[in-house]
Amino acid sequence: MPSENITPRVNDLLLENRDNRRRNGNALSTKTITYSISILVVILIMAIPIAYTLSEIVMYAYRNNETASKYIGIIINSINVRALHAPKKAEDVENSLNEDSFTTNTNPESDYLSHHYQPPSAKCNKRIVGYYTDWEPRKISAKQLQKLTHLIFTNVPMNSSGHVFFENLAQRRRFLEINRKAQLMNVKVMFSIGGHKNAEHYSTVVADSTKRSVFIDSIVSFIKSNNASGVDLFWEWPNISEMNDFITTIKELRKKLAALTKAQPKGTRYLLSIIVPSSPSDLEYYLRMDGLLHYVDFLNVLTYGYYAPWSGVNGKFVGPNAPLYGGNRENVDETMQYLICKTRTPSKLNMALSFYGRYWENVNDNVPDEMFKEADLINGKAQGMFVAWKNLAGRGWDKSEALWHEETQIPYIWNSEERKFFVFENERSLQAKMDYAADHNIGGVYIWALGADDNNDTLLNVVSSADLCEGGSGNTLISLCG
Ligand SMILES: *[C@@H]1O[C@H](CO)[C@@H](O)[C@H](O)[C@H]1NC(C)=O
Ligand SMILES: *[C@@H]1O[C@H](CO)[C@@H](O)[C@H](O)[C@H]1NC(C)=O
Ligand SMILES: *[C@@H]1O[C@H](CO)[C@@H](O)[C@H](O)[C@H]1NC(C)=O
Ligand SMILES: *[C@@H]1O[C@H](CO)[C@@H](O)[C@H](O)[C@H]1NC(C)=O
Ligand SMILES: *[C@@H]1O[C@H](CO)[C@@H](O)[C@H](O)[C@H]1NC(C)=O
């Protein structure tokens, strides 16, 4: 037999082993097992502090050394999402719901899986969009997520060659953590590029066809590797001469996203949104861009910042951040009416809701209207600040003292002794805005920003519980367009 000739020693060894095992019986195998387990335990016990120390060293380098950070960042960004976050089990999500001290129900798991907690506006595909600013210390909770249809994570940077990337490991972790929870609750998570940090690169990137392709490909691969639902282009603002390049970018990006959709088994549509200003004279340039609304899923209309303590001479005019009606400048109603009638596509509009207030100092009380006052400028600048809703009391503003301005539908506090005037949004003013959005069949609202709410989600509750479907759905034009 050839096999015997070739492998006699192996066969012998195998037989010998078997015989040994037989002879020594179970005693030896028990001993072996005990021995192996002990070694394993020792290894495990030693591995934990070693792994911890190593990861601390790596994280220290990541945070404190630019060179190390770059290389670690590349490694982090190339690790597949699935390897980092295996699909989460339902009980884990239930635990995280419990962590958020979920009190209103007894069986969160089955309830949220049947989308019981989606906001009523979701019934007719209207949107409750929350911007999550990753510099806020507060983590997003499951209780907040269930009150949204979309979350936009801000801000993901880009560089001057058009590459889009996470700023650091912490940012990516946060994004993935939110996305993982959100997907189980049917909330779509997008990421926003630009904003106050990085919008300066848009101008050069969109103008150069090579950089533009890098930008678009980079967005697509970012979506794929982070399992995102889409992207929000947060460019405040392209000027008139940059508009054409911007629309070209949007069109090319939509083409690539459509190809990506085709490649998916489920054919999920990837979302694309942009931020647009509130003034009709600026909006006109966006609407001139042929087919803009065909390429984007929605426009986030920045319907606040109508009055603010700016540094220029305009900063002296005191008024609401977001007056629904009234005033001597534009207001939310004017912006939205303009867009609804001009586009005849209210379903693609998101009206902004600000969870911030603003105050002016050195305010004069010599104007007849209680709301629209004037402030003295110091060295040509208005003095004043933003205050997040959650910080009102901490900054000395007692919201129970607020008066209501009927015309603008805005609460305010006038401290005539200190000459400080404070305007903000509260439950009542946000309810008025939600009623307006419903009455005008507007496709959705966006919140700037979730982190400004208090820990009881007081403002988000008002927004989320309102039913935008009450005013209809689709593009039925409720408001009168001449
Ligand atoms: C940063 O790390 C690199 C190695 O990754 C090292 O060569 C360099 O000296 C470090 N720089 C500082 C400032 O610690
Ligand atoms: C932008 O990022 C990419 C990828 O990290 C890099 O290759 C490129 O050199 C960067 N460009 C600039 C101008 O920093
Ligand atoms: C994310 O990944 C999961 C599981 O792989 C998949 O079912 C889901 O559709 C993905 N979502 C997006 C937005 O790509
Ligand atoms: C638009 O912005 C670009 C880049 O900042 C600038 O070069 C150009 O002159 C601007 N065009 C107009 C019309 O303001
Ligand atoms: C949150 O709600 C609790 C219970 O109603 C209340 O005691 C607490 O003051 C609220 N906190 C805030 C920040 O509104």
XYZ file of C-alpha atoms and ligand atoms in Angstrom:
552
model
C 0.000 0.000 0.000
C 1.626 3.203 -1.135
C 0.211 5.293 1.628
C 1.862 3.149 4.261
C 5.184 3.572 2.559
C 4.875 7.271 2.474
C 3.467 8.020 5.901
C 4.259 5.221 8.273
C 5.606 7.534 10.942
C 2.606 9.786 10.892
C 0.249 6.885 11.215
C 2.296 5.488 14.013
C 2.226 8.758 15.841
C -1.502 9.092 15.478
C -2.082 5.593 16.785
C 0.302 6.182 19.641
C -1.506 9.332 20.592
C -4.847 7.586 20.528
C -3.465 4.770 22.647
C -2.022 7.230 25.123
C -5.323 8.940 25.444
C -7.062 5.626 25.990
C -4.532 4.559 28.581
C -4.536 7.758 30.581
C -8.299 8.082 30.283
C -10.336 11.090 31.391
C -8.001 12.087 34.188
C -5.472 13.497 31.775
C -8.001 15.296 29.547
C -9.605 16.960 32.587
C -6.143 18.026 33.711
C -5.365 19.305 30.236
C -8.599 21.249 30.101
C -8.063 22.772 33.554
C -4.515 23.656 32.576
C -5.603 25.246 29.294
C -8.364 27.217 30.957
C -5.982 28.535 33.617
C -3.546 29.693 30.947
C -6.366 31.276 28.992
C -7.642 33.119 32.064
C -4.151 34.393 32.858
C -3.714 35.539 29.262
C -7.096 37.269 29.315
C -6.405 38.975 32.634
C -3.075 40.216 31.318
C -4.508 41.176 27.941
C -7.046 43.627 29.347
C -4.605 46.082 30.981
C -2.151 45.658 28.090
C -4.825 46.386 25.486
C -6.097 49.269 27.595
C -2.630 50.776 27.977
C -1.945 50.373 24.262
C -5.226 51.987 23.291
C -4.560 54.845 25.731
C -1.130 55.388 24.174
C -2.621 55.339 20.680
C -5.416 57.712 21.711
C -2.916 60.023 23.416
C -0.848 60.157 20.242
C -4.013 60.653 18.239
C -5.097 63.608 20.306
C -1.709 65.215 20.823
C 0.446 64.485 17.811
C -0.585 65.713 14.426
C 1.566 63.222 12.489
C 0.354 60.263 14.530
C -3.208 61.542 14.316
C -3.036 61.611 10.533
C -1.882 58.007 10.240
C -4.203 56.677 12.917
C -6.997 58.616 11.232
C -6.290 56.896 7.905
C -6.415 53.495 9.602
C -9.620 54.372 11.436
C -11.283 55.648 8.305
C -10.395 52.504 6.382
C -11.800 50.087 8.947
C -15.093 48.755 7.703
C -18.139 49.913 9.588
C -19.487 46.432 9.969
C -16.316 45.300 11.682
C -16.643 48.145 14.169
C -20.331 47.748 14.784
C -21.880 44.384 14.272
C -25.643 44.684 13.687
C -27.149 45.521 17.010
C -29.505 43.145 18.737
C -32.943 44.315 19.734
C -32.225 43.816 23.443
C -29.212 46.141 23.237
C -31.433 48.835 21.869
C -33.970 48.175 24.557
C -31.195 48.611 27.100
C -30.198 51.898 25.582
C -33.820 52.984 25.686
C -33.896 52.031 29.342
C -30.710 53.994 29.933
C -32.614 57.016 28.748
C -35.087 56.307 31.559
C -37.904 55.418 29.286
C -40.960 55.776 31.433
C -43.983 56.020 29.205
C -44.213 52.444 28.033
C -43.624 48.927 29.195
C -42.432 47.257 26.026
C -40.195 49.641 24.128
C -38.656 46.938 21.955
C -41.718 45.781 20.077
C -43.213 49.252 20.065
C -40.361 51.074 18.471
C -39.797 48.239 16.017
C -43.298 48.806 14.749
C -42.390 52.518 14.412
C -44.882 53.398 17.070
C -42.740 56.293 18.145
C -42.313 58.033 14.856
C -43.628 61.568 14.965
C -47.170 61.960 13.554
C -45.794 64.059 10.673
C -44.034 60.964 9.315
C -47.416 59.457 8.350
C -47.608 61.677 5.265
C -43.823 61.681 4.660
C -43.317 65.066 6.216
C -40.038 65.687 7.966
C -38.867 66.557 11.456
C -35.164 67.117 10.881
C -32.747 67.743 13.734
C -29.259 69.116 13.279
C -26.931 67.470 15.708
C -23.905 69.654 16.356
C -21.120 67.360 17.420
C -19.441 69.980 19.586
C -22.346 69.744 22.053
C -21.474 67.736 25.132
C -24.878 66.066 25.269
C -25.180 62.766 23.475
C -28.232 62.124 21.380
C -30.676 59.854 23.204
C -33.110 57.271 21.901
C -35.892 59.459 23.283
C -34.768 62.313 21.035
C -34.326 60.068 18.015
C -37.840 58.720 18.164
C -39.108 62.275 17.769
C -37.296 62.805 14.488
C -37.527 61.536 10.934
C -34.036 62.736 9.953
C -30.910 63.682 11.819
C -28.164 65.743 10.196
C -24.769 65.340 11.769
C -22.648 68.451 11.556
C -19.933 69.332 10.592
C -17.863 66.935 8.568
C -14.858 68.808 7.173
C -13.470 68.827 3.659
C -10.048 69.993 2.553
C -9.049 72.182 -0.362
C -8.553 69.175 -2.666
C -12.183 68.158 -2.106
C -11.604 65.259 0.272
C -14.280 64.681 2.887
C -13.249 63.034 6.164
C -14.003 62.735 9.853
C -12.098 65.212 11.947
C -11.007 62.536 14.408
C -11.891 59.184 15.876
C -14.282 60.660 18.421
C -16.301 62.301 15.652
C -16.568 59.077 13.685
C -17.525 57.104 16.805
C -20.273 59.565 17.560
C -21.615 59.406 14.040
C -21.652 55.600 13.961
C -23.232 55.354 17.368
C -26.042 57.702 16.374
C -26.508 55.996 13.013
C -26.712 52.553 14.566
C -29.469 53.575 16.990
C -31.237 55.690 14.397
C -31.531 52.978 11.770
C -33.404 50.738 14.164
C -35.857 53.565 14.756
C -36.286 54.377 11.081
C -34.552 57.736 11.421
C -32.352 58.690 8.477
C -28.928 60.007 9.372
C -27.209 62.406 6.987
C -23.975 64.316 7.414
C -23.415 67.966 6.731
C -20.330 69.352 4.981
C -19.329 72.958 5.571
C -20.923 75.254 8.100
C -18.958 77.672 10.179
C -15.780 75.583 10.007
C -15.150 74.481 6.459
C -17.365 76.217 3.954
C -14.379 78.209 2.684
C -13.232 75.329 0.463
C -16.496 75.060 -1.480
C -15.625 77.958 -3.730
C -12.373 76.495 -5.090
C -13.578 72.894 -5.083
C -16.771 73.401 -7.121
C -14.980 75.641 -9.628
C -12.379 73.031 -10.586
C -13.646 69.937 -12.412
C -10.909 67.674 -11.006
C -11.497 68.797 -7.441
C -15.230 68.555 -7.991
C -14.967 64.878 -8.971
C -12.731 64.215 -5.984
C -15.356 65.890 -3.794
C -18.242 63.906 -5.260
C -16.415 60.571 -5.161
C -15.318 61.325 -1.634
C -18.927 61.955 -0.561
C -20.080 58.716 -2.165
C -17.379 56.657 -0.508
C -18.051 58.408 2.804
C -21.716 57.433 2.517
C -20.807 53.862 1.702
C -18.186 53.359 4.370
C -20.305 54.948 7.091
C -23.673 53.633 5.972
C -25.118 57.147 5.918
C -28.515 57.970 4.411
C -27.293 61.026 2.562
C -25.481 64.333 2.565
C -26.302 67.951 3.331
C -24.270 70.664 1.590
C -23.990 73.481 4.100
C -22.513 76.351 2.101
C -23.307 79.798 3.480
C -23.267 81.133 0.747
C -22.260 80.739 -2.868
C -22.262 84.135 -4.571
C -23.916 84.799 -7.920
C -20.881 83.856 -9.966
C -20.444 80.564 -8.077
C -24.025 79.405 -8.564
C -23.460 77.643 -11.864
C -20.598 75.563 -10.524
C -22.652 74.757 -7.452
C -25.589 73.426 -9.474
C -23.177 71.427 -11.648
C -21.834 69.850 -8.471
C -25.346 69.080 -7.262
C -26.309 67.496 -10.593
C -23.172 65.366 -10.796
C -23.554 64.317 -7.184
C -27.175 63.290 -7.776
C -26.080 61.181 -10.736
C -23.532 59.348 -8.595
C -26.037 58.878 -5.773
C -28.559 57.439 -8.225
C -25.927 54.963 -9.444
C -25.225 54.020 -5.852
C -28.932 53.437 -5.291
C -29.084 51.124 -8.294
C -26.197 49.108 -6.892
C -28.081 48.482 -3.638
C -30.281 45.416 -3.342
C -33.048 47.413 -1.688
C -32.606 50.422 -3.936
C -32.640 52.916 -1.036
C -32.690 56.506 -2.292
C -29.747 58.481 -0.974
C -30.672 61.916 0.236
C -29.220 65.239 -0.842
C -30.136 68.545 0.773
C -28.729 72.073 0.791
C -29.108 75.102 3.023
C -30.625 78.210 1.410
C -30.958 81.786 2.722
C -34.202 83.471 3.750
C -34.247 86.580 1.607
C -36.247 86.351 -1.651
C -33.624 88.465 -3.452
C -30.955 85.846 -2.602
C -33.264 82.878 -3.144
C -33.940 84.060 -6.655
C -30.424 82.985 -7.709
C -30.934 79.487 -6.375
C -34.271 79.111 -8.094
C -32.793 80.243 -11.387
C -30.643 77.129 -11.305
C -32.389 74.870 -13.729
C -34.089 71.960 -12.051
C -32.559 72.505 -8.610
C -35.583 70.988 -6.890
C -35.402 67.978 -9.143
C -31.918 67.106 -7.862
C -32.272 67.799 -4.148
C -34.573 65.991 -1.757
C -35.187 69.103 0.269
C -34.063 72.669 0.862
C -33.341 73.714 4.424
C -34.551 77.295 4.451
C -32.700 79.364 7.029
C -35.739 81.158 8.392
C -34.051 82.817 11.334
C -31.419 85.473 11.831
C -33.742 88.193 10.499
C -32.573 90.402 13.364
C -29.378 89.896 15.325
C -26.771 91.967 17.207
C -24.434 91.909 14.223
C -21.214 93.848 14.227
C -22.288 96.183 11.397
C -24.703 99.082 11.538
C -27.658 96.717 10.945
C -26.961 95.164 14.323
C -28.639 98.078 16.100
C -32.130 97.082 14.979
C -33.652 94.998 17.731
C -36.213 92.395 16.743
C -37.024 88.673 16.767
C -34.542 86.126 15.498
C -37.425 84.571 13.589
C -40.603 86.709 13.449
C -43.458 84.695 11.979
C -45.099 87.931 10.754
C -44.494 91.657 10.985
C -41.434 93.835 11.291
C -39.794 96.144 8.816
C -37.621 93.490 7.213
C -38.605 90.126 5.814
C -40.134 87.545 8.118
C -40.730 83.785 8.122
C -44.102 84.115 6.396
C -42.678 86.230 3.573
C -39.822 83.805 2.954
C -42.038 80.736 2.951
C -44.803 82.319 0.846
C -42.204 83.350 -1.695
C -40.723 79.846 -1.911
C -44.044 78.018 -1.927
C -45.420 80.131 -4.761
C -42.217 80.322 -6.752
C -41.433 76.585 -6.589
C -44.990 75.277 -6.262
C -43.265 72.407 -4.466
C -43.883 72.958 -0.742
C -43.133 69.259 -0.124
C -39.431 69.944 -0.679
C -39.158 72.819 1.782
C -37.995 72.597 5.390
C -38.718 75.635 7.533
C -36.127 76.371 10.226
C -36.794 76.389 13.963
C -34.186 77.876 16.230
C -33.724 76.608 19.771
C -31.731 79.736 20.615
C -32.562 83.200 21.833
C -30.642 86.454 21.425
C -30.239 89.590 23.477
C -29.029 93.122 22.865
C -27.414 95.451 25.389
C -27.716 99.277 25.528
C -31.244 99.156 24.173
C -33.289 102.365 23.946
C -36.914 102.399 24.873
C -37.939 105.284 22.624
C -39.699 103.285 19.906
C -43.483 102.876 20.076
C -43.505 99.135 19.319
C -42.581 97.027 22.357
C -40.656 94.625 20.077
C -38.811 96.664 17.479
C -36.348 98.828 19.391
C -32.896 100.219 18.655
C -29.627 99.598 20.483
C -26.652 101.939 20.846
C -23.540 100.645 19.137
C -20.221 100.533 20.964
C -17.326 101.216 18.554
C -19.718 100.564 15.697
C -20.790 97.190 17.082
C -23.988 95.966 18.682
C -23.431 94.233 21.993
C -25.284 90.980 22.480
C -25.181 87.222 22.497
C -26.849 83.935 21.635
C -28.384 81.981 24.488
C -29.414 78.347 24.061
C -32.833 77.484 25.482
C -31.248 75.140 28.023
C -29.053 77.986 29.351
C -31.725 80.643 29.878
C -31.832 80.388 33.649
C -28.053 80.019 33.874
C -27.613 83.311 31.993
C -30.060 85.119 34.222
C -33.158 85.075 32.004
C -36.324 83.985 33.774
C -38.628 82.697 31.056
C -41.670 82.955 33.287
C -41.265 86.763 33.048
C -41.555 86.732 29.269
C -44.235 88.793 27.543
C -45.875 87.784 24.276
C -45.640 89.854 21.112
C -48.801 89.141 19.184
C -47.817 90.315 15.725
C -44.540 88.374 15.468
C -45.728 85.476 17.675
C -42.535 85.731 19.716
C -41.836 85.923 23.483
C -39.485 88.597 24.830
C -38.045 89.900 28.070
C -37.314 93.608 28.475
C -35.042 94.527 31.341
C -35.362 98.312 31.200
C -33.044 98.934 34.176
C -30.133 97.127 32.574
C -31.330 98.122 29.081
C -31.177 94.500 27.912
C -33.710 93.068 25.499
C -34.086 89.326 24.991
C -36.044 87.526 22.235
C -36.305 83.765 22.009
C -38.465 80.784 21.075
C -40.582 78.957 23.628
C -43.302 76.278 23.519
C -45.898 78.785 22.365
C -43.871 80.391 19.550
C -42.757 77.008 18.238
C -46.336 75.758 18.331
C -47.313 78.809 16.257
C -44.617 77.956 13.714
C -45.678 74.306 13.562
C -49.282 75.412 13.002
C -48.066 77.672 10.214
C -46.074 74.846 8.585
C -49.103 72.547 8.769
C -51.520 75.180 7.456
C -49.257 75.888 4.468
C -48.614 72.212 3.711
C -44.860 72.702 4.112
C -42.865 69.464 3.711
C -41.052 69.694 7.013
C -39.099 71.616 9.584
C -35.493 71.529 10.682
C -34.201 72.259 14.142
C -31.031 74.226 14.836
C -29.975 72.540 17.003
C -30.963 69.540 19.121
C -28.237 70.232 21.673
C -29.765 73.588 22.661
C -32.863 71.915 24.138
C -33.136 71.150 27.855
C -32.776 67.651 29.257
C -36.541 67.137 29.236
C -36.641 67.820 25.463
C -39.222 70.509 26.145
C -38.908 72.204 22.739
C -38.448 69.028 20.715
C -41.634 67.662 22.276
C -43.624 70.608 20.946
C -42.173 70.236 17.448
C -42.442 66.477 17.287
C -45.958 66.144 18.647
C -47.432 68.633 16.169
C -48.994 66.906 13.175
C -47.866 68.498 9.919
C -50.194 66.133 8.037
C -53.200 68.103 9.280
C -52.640 70.637 6.516
C -52.533 68.058 3.731
C -49.715 66.372 1.908
C -47.881 66.391 -1.409
C -47.784 69.711 -3.244
C -51.341 70.889 -2.719
C -51.089 74.648 -2.484
C -53.030 75.725 0.547
C -51.710 79.248 0.573
C -52.861 81.676 -2.039
C -50.295 82.160 -4.785
C -51.323 85.036 -7.027
C 4.633 62.460 16.574
O 4.714 61.069 16.236
C 5.728 60.741 15.279
C 5.626 59.263 14.997
O 4.309 58.900 14.672
C 7.095 61.120 15.839
O 8.099 60.849 14.879
C 7.129 62.590 16.208
O 8.343 62.934 16.826
C 5.962 62.943 17.150
N 5.906 64.378 17.340
C 5.757 64.940 18.534
C 5.674 66.416 18.547
O 5.644 64.282 19.564
C -6.857 66.333 1.442
O -7.000 65.022 2.007
C -6.486 63.979 1.189
C -6.835 62.662 1.868
O -6.430 62.667 3.199
C -4.996 64.145 0.974
O -4.519 63.128 0.130
C -4.753 65.519 0.355
O -3.361 65.739 0.227
C -5.375 66.619 1.202
N -5.219 67.862 0.528
C -4.729 68.946 1.122
C -4.597 70.166 0.303
O -4.418 68.942 2.314
C -26.945 50.200 6.696
O -26.592 48.861 6.878
C -27.676 47.972 7.122
C -27.118 46.596 7.382
O -25.994 46.341 6.620
C -28.642 48.007 5.953
O -29.725 47.177 6.186
C -29.126 49.429 5.781
O -29.968 49.538 4.682
C -27.946 50.387 5.608
N -28.469 51.739 5.610
C -28.027 52.688 4.776
C -28.630 54.007 4.971
O -27.205 52.500 3.920
C -17.593 85.263 -5.655
O -16.629 84.719 -4.780
C -15.376 84.426 -5.387
C -14.533 83.688 -4.379
O -14.521 84.331 -3.142
C -14.744 85.724 -5.892
O -13.525 85.449 -6.533
C -15.714 86.399 -6.863
O -15.200 87.632 -7.239
C -17.075 86.582 -6.224
N -17.997 87.071 -7.243
C -18.893 88.005 -6.990
C -19.775 88.402 -8.124
O -19.018 88.527 -5.888
C -37.630 68.395 33.810
O -38.800 67.836 34.341
C -38.768 67.612 35.724
C -40.040 66.880 36.142
O -41.173 67.482 35.593
C -38.621 68.955 36.445
O -38.538 68.757 37.829
C -37.335 69.617 35.950
O -37.222 70.899 36.509
C -37.344 69.743 34.447
N -36.067 70.239 33.994
C -35.952 71.150 33.037
C -34.566 71.524 32.676
O -36.921 71.638 32.482
